[in-house]
mmCIF file of C-alpha atoms in Angstrom:
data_model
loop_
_atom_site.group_PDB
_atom_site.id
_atom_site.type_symbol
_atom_site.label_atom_id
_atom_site.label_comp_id
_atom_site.label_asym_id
_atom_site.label_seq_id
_atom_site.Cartn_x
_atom_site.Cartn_y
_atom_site.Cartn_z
ATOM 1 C CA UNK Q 1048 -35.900 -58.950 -81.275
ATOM 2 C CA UNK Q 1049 -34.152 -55.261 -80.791
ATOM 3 C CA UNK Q 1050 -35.411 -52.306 -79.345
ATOM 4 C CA UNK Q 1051 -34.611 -49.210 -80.956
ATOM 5 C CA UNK Q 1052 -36.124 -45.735 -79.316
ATOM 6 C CA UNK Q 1053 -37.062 -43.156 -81.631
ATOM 7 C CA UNK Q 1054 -36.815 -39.513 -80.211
ATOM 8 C CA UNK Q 1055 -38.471 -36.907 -82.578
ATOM 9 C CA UNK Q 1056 -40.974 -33.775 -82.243
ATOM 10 C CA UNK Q 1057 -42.732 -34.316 -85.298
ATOM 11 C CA UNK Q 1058 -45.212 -37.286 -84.963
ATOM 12 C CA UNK Q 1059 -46.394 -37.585 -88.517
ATOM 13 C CA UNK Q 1060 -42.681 -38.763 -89.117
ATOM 14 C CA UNK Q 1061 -42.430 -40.883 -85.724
ATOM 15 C CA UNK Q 1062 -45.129 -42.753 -86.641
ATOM 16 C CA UNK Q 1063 -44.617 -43.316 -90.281
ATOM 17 C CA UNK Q 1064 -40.717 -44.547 -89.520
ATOM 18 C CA UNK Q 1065 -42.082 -46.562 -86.431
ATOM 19 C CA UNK Q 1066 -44.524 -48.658 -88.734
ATOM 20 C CA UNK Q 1067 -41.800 -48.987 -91.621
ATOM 21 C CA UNK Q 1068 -39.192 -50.227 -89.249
ATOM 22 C CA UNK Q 1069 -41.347 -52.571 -86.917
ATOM 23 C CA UNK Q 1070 -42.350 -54.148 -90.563
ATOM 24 C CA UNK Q 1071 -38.600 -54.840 -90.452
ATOM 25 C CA UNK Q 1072 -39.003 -56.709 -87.236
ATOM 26 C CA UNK Q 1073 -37.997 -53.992 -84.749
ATOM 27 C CA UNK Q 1074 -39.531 -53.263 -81.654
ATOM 28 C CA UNK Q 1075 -40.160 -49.036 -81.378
ATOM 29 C CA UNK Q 1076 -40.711 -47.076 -78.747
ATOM 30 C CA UNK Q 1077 -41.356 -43.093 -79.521
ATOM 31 C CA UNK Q 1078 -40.712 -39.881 -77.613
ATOM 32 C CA UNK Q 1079 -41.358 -36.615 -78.666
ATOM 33 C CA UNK Q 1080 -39.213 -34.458 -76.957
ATOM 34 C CA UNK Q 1081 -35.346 -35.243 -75.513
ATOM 35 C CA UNK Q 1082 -36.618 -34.468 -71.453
ATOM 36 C CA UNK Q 1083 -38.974 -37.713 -72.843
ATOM 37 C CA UNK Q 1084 -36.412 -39.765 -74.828
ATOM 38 C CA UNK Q 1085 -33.783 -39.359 -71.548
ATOM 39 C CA UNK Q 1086 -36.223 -40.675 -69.417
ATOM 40 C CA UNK Q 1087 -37.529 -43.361 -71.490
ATOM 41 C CA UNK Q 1088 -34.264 -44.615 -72.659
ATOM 42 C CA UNK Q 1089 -33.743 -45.038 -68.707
ATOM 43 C CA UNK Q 1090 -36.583 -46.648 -68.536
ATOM 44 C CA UNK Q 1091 -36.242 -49.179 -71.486
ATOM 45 C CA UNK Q 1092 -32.221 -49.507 -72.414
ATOM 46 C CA UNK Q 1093 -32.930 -49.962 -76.275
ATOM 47 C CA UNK Q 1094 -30.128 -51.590 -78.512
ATOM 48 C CA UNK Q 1095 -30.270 -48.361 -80.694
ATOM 49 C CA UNK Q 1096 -31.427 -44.939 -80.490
ATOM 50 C CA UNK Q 1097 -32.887 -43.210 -83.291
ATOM 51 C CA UNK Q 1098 -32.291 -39.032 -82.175
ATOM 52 C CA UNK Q 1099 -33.581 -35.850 -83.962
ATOM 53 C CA UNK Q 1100 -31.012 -32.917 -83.846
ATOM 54 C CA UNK Q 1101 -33.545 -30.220 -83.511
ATOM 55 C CA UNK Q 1102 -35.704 -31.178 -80.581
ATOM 56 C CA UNK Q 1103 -38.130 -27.932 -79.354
ATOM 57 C CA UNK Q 1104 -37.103 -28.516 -75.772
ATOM 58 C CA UNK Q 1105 -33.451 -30.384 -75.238
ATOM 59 C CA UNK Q 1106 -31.360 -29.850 -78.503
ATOM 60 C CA UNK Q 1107 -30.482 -33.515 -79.702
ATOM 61 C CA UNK Q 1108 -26.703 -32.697 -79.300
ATOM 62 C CA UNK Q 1109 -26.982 -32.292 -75.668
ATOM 63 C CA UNK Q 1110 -29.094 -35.148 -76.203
ATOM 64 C CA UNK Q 1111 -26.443 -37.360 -77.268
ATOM 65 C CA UNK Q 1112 -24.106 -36.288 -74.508
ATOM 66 C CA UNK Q 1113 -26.721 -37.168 -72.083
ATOM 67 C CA UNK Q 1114 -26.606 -40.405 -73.677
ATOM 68 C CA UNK Q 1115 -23.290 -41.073 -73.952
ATOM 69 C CA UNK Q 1116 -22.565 -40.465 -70.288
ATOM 70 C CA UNK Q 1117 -24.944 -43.472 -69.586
ATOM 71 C CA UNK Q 1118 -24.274 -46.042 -72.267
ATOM 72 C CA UNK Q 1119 -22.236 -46.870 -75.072
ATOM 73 C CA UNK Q 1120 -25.483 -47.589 -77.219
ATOM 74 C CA UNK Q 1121 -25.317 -46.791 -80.912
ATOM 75 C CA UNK Q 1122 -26.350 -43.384 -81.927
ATOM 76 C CA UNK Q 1123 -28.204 -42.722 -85.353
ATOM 77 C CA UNK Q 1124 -28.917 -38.636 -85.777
ATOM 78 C CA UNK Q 1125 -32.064 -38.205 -87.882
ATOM 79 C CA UNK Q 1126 -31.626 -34.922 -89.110
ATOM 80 C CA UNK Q 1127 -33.139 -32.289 -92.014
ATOM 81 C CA UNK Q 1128 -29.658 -30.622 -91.597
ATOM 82 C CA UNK Q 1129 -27.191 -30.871 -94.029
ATOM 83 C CA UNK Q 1130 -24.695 -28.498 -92.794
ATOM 84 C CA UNK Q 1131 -21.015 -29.982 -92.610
ATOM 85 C CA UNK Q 1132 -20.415 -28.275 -88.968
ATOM 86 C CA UNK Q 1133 -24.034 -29.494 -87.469
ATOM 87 C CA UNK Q 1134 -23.623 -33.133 -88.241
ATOM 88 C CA UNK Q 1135 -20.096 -32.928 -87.221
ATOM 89 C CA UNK Q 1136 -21.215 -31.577 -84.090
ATOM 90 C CA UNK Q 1137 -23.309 -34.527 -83.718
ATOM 91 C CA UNK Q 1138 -20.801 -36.931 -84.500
ATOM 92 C CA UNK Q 1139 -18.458 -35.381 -82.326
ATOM 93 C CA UNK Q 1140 -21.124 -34.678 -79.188
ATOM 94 C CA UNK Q 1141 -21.245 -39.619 -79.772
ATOM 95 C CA UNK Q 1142 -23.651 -40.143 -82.591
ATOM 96 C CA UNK Q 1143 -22.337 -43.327 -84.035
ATOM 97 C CA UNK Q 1144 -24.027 -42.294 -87.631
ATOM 98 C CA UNK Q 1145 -26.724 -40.068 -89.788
ATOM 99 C CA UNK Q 1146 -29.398 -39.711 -92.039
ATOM 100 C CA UNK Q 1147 -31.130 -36.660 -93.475
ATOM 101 C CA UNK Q 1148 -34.803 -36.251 -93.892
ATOM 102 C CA UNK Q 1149 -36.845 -37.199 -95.950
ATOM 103 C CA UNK Q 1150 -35.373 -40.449 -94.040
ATOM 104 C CA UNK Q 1151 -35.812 -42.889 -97.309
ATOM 105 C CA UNK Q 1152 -37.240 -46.083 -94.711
ATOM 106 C CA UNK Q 1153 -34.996 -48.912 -96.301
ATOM 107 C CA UNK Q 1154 -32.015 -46.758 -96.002
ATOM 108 C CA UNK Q 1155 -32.001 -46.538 -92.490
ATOM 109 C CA UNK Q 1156 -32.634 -49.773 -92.022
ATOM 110 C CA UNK Q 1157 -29.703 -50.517 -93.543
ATOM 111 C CA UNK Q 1158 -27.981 -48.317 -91.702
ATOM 112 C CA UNK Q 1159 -29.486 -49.887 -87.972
ATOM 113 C CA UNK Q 1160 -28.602 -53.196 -89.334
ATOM 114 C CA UNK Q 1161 -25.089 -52.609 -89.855
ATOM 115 C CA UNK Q 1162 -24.715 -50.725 -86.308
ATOM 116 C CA UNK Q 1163 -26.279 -53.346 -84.262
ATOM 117 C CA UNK Q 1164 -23.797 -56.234 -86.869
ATOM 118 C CA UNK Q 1165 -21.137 -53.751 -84.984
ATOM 119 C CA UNK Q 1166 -22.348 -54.094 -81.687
ATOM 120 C CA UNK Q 1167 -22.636 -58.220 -82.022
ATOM 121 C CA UNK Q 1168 -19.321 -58.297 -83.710
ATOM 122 C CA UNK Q 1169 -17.227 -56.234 -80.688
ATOM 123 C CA UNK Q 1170 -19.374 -58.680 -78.213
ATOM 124 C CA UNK Q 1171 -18.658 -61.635 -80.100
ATOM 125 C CA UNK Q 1172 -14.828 -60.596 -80.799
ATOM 126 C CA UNK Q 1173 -13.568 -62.775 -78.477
ATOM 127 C CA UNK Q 1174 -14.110 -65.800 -80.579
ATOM 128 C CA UNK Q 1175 -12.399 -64.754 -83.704
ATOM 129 C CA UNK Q 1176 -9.248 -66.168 -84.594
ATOM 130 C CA UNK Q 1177 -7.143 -63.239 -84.536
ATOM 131 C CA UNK Q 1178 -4.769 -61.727 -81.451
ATOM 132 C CA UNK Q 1179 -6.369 -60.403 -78.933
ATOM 133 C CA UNK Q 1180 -4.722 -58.054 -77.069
ATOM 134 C CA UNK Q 1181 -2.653 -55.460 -78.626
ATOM 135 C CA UNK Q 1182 -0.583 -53.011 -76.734
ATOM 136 C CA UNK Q 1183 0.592 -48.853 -78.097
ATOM 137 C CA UNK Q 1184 2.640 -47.206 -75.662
ATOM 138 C CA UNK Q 1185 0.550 -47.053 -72.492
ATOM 139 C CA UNK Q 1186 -2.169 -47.937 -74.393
ATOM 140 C CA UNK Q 1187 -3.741 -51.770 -73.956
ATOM 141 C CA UNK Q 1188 -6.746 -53.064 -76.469
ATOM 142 C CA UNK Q 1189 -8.092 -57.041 -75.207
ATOM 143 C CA UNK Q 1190 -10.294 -57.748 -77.600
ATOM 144 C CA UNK Q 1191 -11.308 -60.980 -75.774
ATOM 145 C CA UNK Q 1192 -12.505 -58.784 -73.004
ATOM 146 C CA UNK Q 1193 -13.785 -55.857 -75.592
ATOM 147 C CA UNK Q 1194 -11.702 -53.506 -72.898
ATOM 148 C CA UNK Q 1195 -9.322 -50.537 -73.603
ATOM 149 C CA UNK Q 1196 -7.711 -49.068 -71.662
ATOM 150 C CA UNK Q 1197 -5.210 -46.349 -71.259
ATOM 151 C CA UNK Q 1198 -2.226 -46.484 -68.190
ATOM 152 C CA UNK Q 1199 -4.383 -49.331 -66.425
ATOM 153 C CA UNK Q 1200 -7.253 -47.314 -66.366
ATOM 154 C CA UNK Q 1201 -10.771 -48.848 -68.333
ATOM 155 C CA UNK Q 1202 -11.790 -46.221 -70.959
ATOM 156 C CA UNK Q 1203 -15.392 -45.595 -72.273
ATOM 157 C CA UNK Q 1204 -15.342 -46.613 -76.418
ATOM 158 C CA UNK Q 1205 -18.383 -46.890 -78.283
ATOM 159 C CA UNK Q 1206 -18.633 -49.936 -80.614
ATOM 160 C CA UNK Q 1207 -17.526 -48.373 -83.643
ATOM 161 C CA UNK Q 1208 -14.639 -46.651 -81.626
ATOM 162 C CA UNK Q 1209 -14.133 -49.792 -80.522
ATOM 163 C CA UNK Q 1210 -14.185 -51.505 -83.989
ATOM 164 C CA UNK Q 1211 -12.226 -48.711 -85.849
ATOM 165 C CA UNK Q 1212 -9.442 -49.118 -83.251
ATOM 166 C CA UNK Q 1213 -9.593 -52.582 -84.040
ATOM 167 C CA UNK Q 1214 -9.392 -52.448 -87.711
ATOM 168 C CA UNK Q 1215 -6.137 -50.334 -87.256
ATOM 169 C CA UNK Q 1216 -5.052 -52.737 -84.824
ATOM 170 C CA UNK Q 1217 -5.416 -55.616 -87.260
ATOM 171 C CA UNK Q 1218 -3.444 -53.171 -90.003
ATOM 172 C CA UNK Q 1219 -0.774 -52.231 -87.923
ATOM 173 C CA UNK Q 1220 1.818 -49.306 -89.937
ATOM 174 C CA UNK Q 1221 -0.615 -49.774 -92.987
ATOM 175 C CA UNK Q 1222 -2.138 -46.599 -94.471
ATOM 176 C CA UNK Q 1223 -6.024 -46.764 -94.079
ATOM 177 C CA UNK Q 1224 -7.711 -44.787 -96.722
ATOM 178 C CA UNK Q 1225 -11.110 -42.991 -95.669
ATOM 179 C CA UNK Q 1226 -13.229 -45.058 -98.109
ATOM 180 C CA UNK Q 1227 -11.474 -48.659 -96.934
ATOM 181 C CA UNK Q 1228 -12.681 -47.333 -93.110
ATOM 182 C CA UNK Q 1229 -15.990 -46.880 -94.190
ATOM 183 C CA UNK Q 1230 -16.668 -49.997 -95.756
ATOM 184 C CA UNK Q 1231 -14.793 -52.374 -93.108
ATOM 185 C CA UNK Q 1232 -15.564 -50.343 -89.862
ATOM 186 C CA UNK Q 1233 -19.437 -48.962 -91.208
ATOM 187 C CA UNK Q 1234 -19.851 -51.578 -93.378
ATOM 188 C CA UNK Q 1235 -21.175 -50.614 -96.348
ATOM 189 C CA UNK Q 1236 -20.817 -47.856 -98.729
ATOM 190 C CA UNK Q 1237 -21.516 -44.190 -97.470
ATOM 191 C CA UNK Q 1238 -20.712 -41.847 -100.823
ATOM 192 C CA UNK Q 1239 -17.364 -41.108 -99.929
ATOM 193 C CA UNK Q 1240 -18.442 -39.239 -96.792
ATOM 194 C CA UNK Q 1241 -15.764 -38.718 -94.748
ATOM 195 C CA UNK Q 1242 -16.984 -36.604 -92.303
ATOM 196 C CA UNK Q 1243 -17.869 -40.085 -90.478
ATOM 197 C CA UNK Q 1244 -14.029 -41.309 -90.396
ATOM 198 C CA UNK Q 1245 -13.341 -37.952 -89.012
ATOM 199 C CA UNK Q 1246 -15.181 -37.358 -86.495
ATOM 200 C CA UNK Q 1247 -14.704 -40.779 -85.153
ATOM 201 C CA UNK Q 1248 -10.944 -40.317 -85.114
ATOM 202 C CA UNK Q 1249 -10.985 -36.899 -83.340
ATOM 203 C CA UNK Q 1250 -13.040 -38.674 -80.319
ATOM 204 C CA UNK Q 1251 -10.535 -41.999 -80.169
ATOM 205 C CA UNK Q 1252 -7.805 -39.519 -80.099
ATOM 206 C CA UNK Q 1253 -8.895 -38.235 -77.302
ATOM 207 C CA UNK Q 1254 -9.270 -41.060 -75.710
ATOM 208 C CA UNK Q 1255 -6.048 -42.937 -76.264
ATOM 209 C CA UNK Q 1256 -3.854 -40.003 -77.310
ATOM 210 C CA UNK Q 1257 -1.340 -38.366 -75.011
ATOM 211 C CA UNK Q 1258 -1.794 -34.961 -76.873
ATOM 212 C CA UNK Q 1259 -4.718 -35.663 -79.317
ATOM 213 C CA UNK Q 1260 -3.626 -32.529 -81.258
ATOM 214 C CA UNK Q 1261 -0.181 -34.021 -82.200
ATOM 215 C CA UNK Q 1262 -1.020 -37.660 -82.689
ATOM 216 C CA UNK Q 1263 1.336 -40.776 -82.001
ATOM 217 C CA UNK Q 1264 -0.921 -43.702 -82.105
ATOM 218 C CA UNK Q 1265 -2.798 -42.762 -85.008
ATOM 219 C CA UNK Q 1266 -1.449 -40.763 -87.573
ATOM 220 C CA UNK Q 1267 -2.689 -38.633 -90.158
ATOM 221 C CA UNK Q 1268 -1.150 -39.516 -93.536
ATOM 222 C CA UNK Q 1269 -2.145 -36.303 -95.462
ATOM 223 C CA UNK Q 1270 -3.793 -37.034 -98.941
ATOM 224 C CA UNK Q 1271 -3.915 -40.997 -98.415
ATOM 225 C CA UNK Q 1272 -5.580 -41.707 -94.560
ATOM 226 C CA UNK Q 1273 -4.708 -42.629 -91.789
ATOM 227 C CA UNK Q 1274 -2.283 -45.487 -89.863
ATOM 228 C CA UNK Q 1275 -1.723 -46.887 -86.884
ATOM 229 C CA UNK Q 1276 1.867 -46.740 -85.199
ATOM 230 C CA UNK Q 1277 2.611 -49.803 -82.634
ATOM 231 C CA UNK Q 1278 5.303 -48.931 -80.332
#
């Protein structure tokens, strides 16, 4: 049975989403503030953390960075925001995904269901039938292992880093369209929101890229997607 914790000020909401999603089988654990959510993700290591942005002590951005210094755990931002630059912030500061309030209850679930299929697919990838460890420049993916790294040194991807690099990986010079992304890496359909693809792509880059800003592992192919180049 997974764990998810759900960080959010407003309890009316915590405790309406709480009794929705344990009727899905989840275990939920609540905090109402992000000094509280820190302390009790310490406490309890959930497979998935549900995060308000706007949190009335911690903002749920710094939140998230918190977070992602201590575990690669999937991120879902539950926000009332709809502003392009805050939920790319979000993205960008390791949320793994979104949804806007008024959450709609079998929406999200959806949406934890196909995060945590991430997380057992990268920890299961060593079985598939597929080759394993893929090399770009100084750059080394084993997916056997689930381990990146970059000049011999381990580096920190979340799953769905983990996965998108993968899915380029397994595509190798082919252009990648936004939309074929979503549905293989997210896996299922998001609208045509890009903003996820994005985001994700700026924070790999950093990670793998020499000079993220001027890309040679994965390119931008303007007007079509993006590719990966395997030197």
């Amino acid at each position: 049975m997974h764990s998810l914790l759900f960080i959010e000020d407003d309890a009316a909401i915590r405790t309406a989403l709480r009794l929705a999603l344990e009727d899905e089988g989840y275990v939920v654990v609540e905090a109402k503030d992000g000094a509280d959510g820190v302390q009790k993700f310490l406490e309890m290591t959930p497979d998935l953390v549900l995060l308000d942005l706007r949190l009335p002590d911690i903002s749920g951005f710094e939140v998230c960075r918190q977070l992602r210094h201590l575990s690669i755990v999937p991120i879902i931002m539950v926000t009332a925001q709809t502003d392009t630059h805050d939920l790319v912030a979000g993205l960008e500061a390791g949320a793994d995904d979104y949804v806007t309030k008024p959450v709609v209850a079998k929406e999200l679930a959806a949406r934890i269901r196909a995060a945590l299929r991430r997380t057992h697919l990268v920890e299961t990838s060593g079985a598939v039938d597929s080759i394993t460890i893929w090399r770009f420049g100084d750059v080394e993916l084993n997916r056997e292992l689930s381990v990146v790294s970059k000049a011999g040194k381990e580096l920190s991807l979340t799953k769905t880093e983990f996965s998108l690099l993968c899915e380029f990986a397994d595509h190798p010079g082919m252009v990648m369209s936004r939309d074929q992304l979503l549905e293989r890496v997210w896996g299922y359909e998001y609208l045509g929101d890009s903003r996820l693809v994005d985001a994700h792509i700026r924070r790999l880059r950093v990670k793998i890229e020499d000079q993220p800003e001027n890309p040679t592992i994965i390119q931008t192919v303007h007007g079509m997607g993006y590719r990966l180049i395997a030197k």
